[in-house]
Amino acid sequence: MLNRRTVLATGAIAAVPLSTPLGALAQGRKDAVTLAMTLEPPGLDPTAGAASAIAEIVQYNIFETLTKINADGSVSPLLAESWEVSPDLKTYTFKLRRGVKFQNGEPFNAAAVKFSYDRAGGEKSTNKDKRTFAGLTTQVVDDYTVVLLNKEIDPDLLFVLGQATSIIVEPKSADTNANKPVGTGPYQLQAWNKGSSVVLTAWADYRDAKAIKIKRATFRFISDPAAQVAALLAGDVDAFPRVTPRSVAQFKGNARYQVIVAGSRAKTILAINNAKKPLDDVRVRRAIAAAVDRKAVIEGAGDGYGAPIGSHYVPSAFGYVDTTGVNPYDPEKAKRLLAEAGIKTPLELTLTLPPPPYARQGGEVIAAQLAKVGIIAKIQNVEWAQWLSGTYGNKNYDLTIISHVEPFDLGNFAKPDYYWGYQSAKFNDLFNQIKNAARPADRTRLLGDAQRLLAEDSVHAFLYSNQWITVANKNLKGLWKDMPVFVNDISALSWG
């Protein structure tokens, strides 16, 4: 098993009736599980959309990748049996697993890998990691050998190739994966009841079908925090990864449940539309950041589960520097900065909030804080599909609260058309240097410079790194203890 730090160093449904007792669920359904999610995905193709909810259902279940990311952040083989990395860290040779086929009967081979990666980096690609794949050249040596040539040095590439954006798709079915996903994984889509649930069933022809203990998995969508707690208490669901933190008090110490507090690479931010006036003025953005008390937001949005951050980087990540002191909480400074920028208060801005509790609850706290410095944040609650299309897609917002859960996403600040409209030649140059830094010491220094620049530019009001709560039936085994990426690996689950 290859740990990501090693790479760096060398280089990096049907609902159960509410009256059913919880104990009876565990005893009566040894080959089935019901999980809950806060958000429903817009589709089931992770190469076509940015919503992390897609991967929560399909990654490692329906679709597979060359490498697999484990709960501890290490990388192990999946569709690739092994690999070799050249001394210059730009050439990767993968030996592929034999005897694998797609769920439509087509063979998995090197041609499918090349098709998938070329498609991900192509002109028409909507893959959120398009930039990464555009820098890759995929060469087929034979049916079971693939060589990747990378234009840049990327010590995290093996990790990236285990993410949902790197799934291997079957060419004939690629265009319909959003509603009829076809992969090489242990599960197939049985039903998608829009607005309610997705049901997966074990694929009988999976290469290791006998090892799969859970034959049926139902994902239910429950966005309301009170309803999340009620569903768990009623035994309506067996596990709720990333449930509202306000549930902890009711389940901790209850012998029927297990409560897992997991670390993450998520960055929860008050995103600012840098392309809109007066938010294009760094003084106004700094004023917004100075008006926000991170600790109060963590208490209000996450019930205390979170670590303050001052840039788009988390304490557990390689090369982290503490930038929370760059834009500390200082309401009087916020008022001075607004005055310096020529802003006549009250300044009215929209605060767009998607459904997750951290956003809705955090939004109330932040709106109250901004009001104290003369900024009136008019809250607009939107559904997830509206946020994806209006806020993320059309950039129609002033402020919004969102958790970015990708482990390695500094590159988003180098994308000129990304939804927050940040433009910085200095950052672009820094990011290019980071991508091509072979020595860990150089990479660490450059990562620190990038974090400080984002903080000084106050691209956003950076809030906190999330701690995610999973509440589950005590007898359900195999749940992830940490969450470097958002997945629910059903093949690892079993009833004990």
PDB file of C-alpha atoms in Angstrom, residues 26 38 75 78 81 83 134 171 186 213 228 286 306 345 387 437 452 459:
ATOM      1  CA  ALA A  26     -29.775  -5.293  12.319  1.00  0.00           C
ATOM      2  CA  THR A  38     -28.158  15.271   3.148  1.00  0.00           C
ATOM      3  CA  VAL A  75      -3.479   4.838  -2.062  1.00  0.00           C
ATOM      4  CA  LEU A  78      -7.861  -1.113  -7.737  1.00  0.00           C
ATOM      5  CA  GLU A  81      -2.577  -4.018 -10.153  1.00  0.00           C
ATOM      6  CA  TRP A  83       2.544   0.950 -11.183  1.00  0.00           C
ATOM      7  CA  ALA A 134      -5.589  17.991 -20.247  1.00  0.00           C
ATOM      8  CA  PRO A 171     -17.059   4.134 -24.307  1.00  0.00           C
ATOM      9  CA  PRO A 186     -19.607  -4.474  -7.407  1.00  0.00           C
ATOM     10  CA  LYS A 213     -21.657  -9.161   1.964  1.00  0.00           C
ATOM     11  CA  GLN A 228     -32.162  13.331  10.079  1.00  0.00           C
ATOM     12  CA  ARG A 286     -11.040  42.146   3.909  1.00  0.00           C
ATOM     13  CA  GLY A 306     -14.313  22.204  13.176  1.00  0.00           C
ATOM     14  CA  THR A 345     -23.417  51.730   4.746  1.00  0.00           C
ATOM     15  CA  TRP A 387     -27.160  26.390  -6.162  1.00  0.00           C
ATOM     16  CA  ALA A 437       8.437  21.461  -7.749  1.00  0.00           C
ATOM     17  CA  ARG A 452      -0.619  33.449   2.398  1.00  0.00           C
ATOM     18  CA  VAL A 459     -10.464  35.890  -1.863  1.00  0.00           C
TER      19      VAL A 459
END
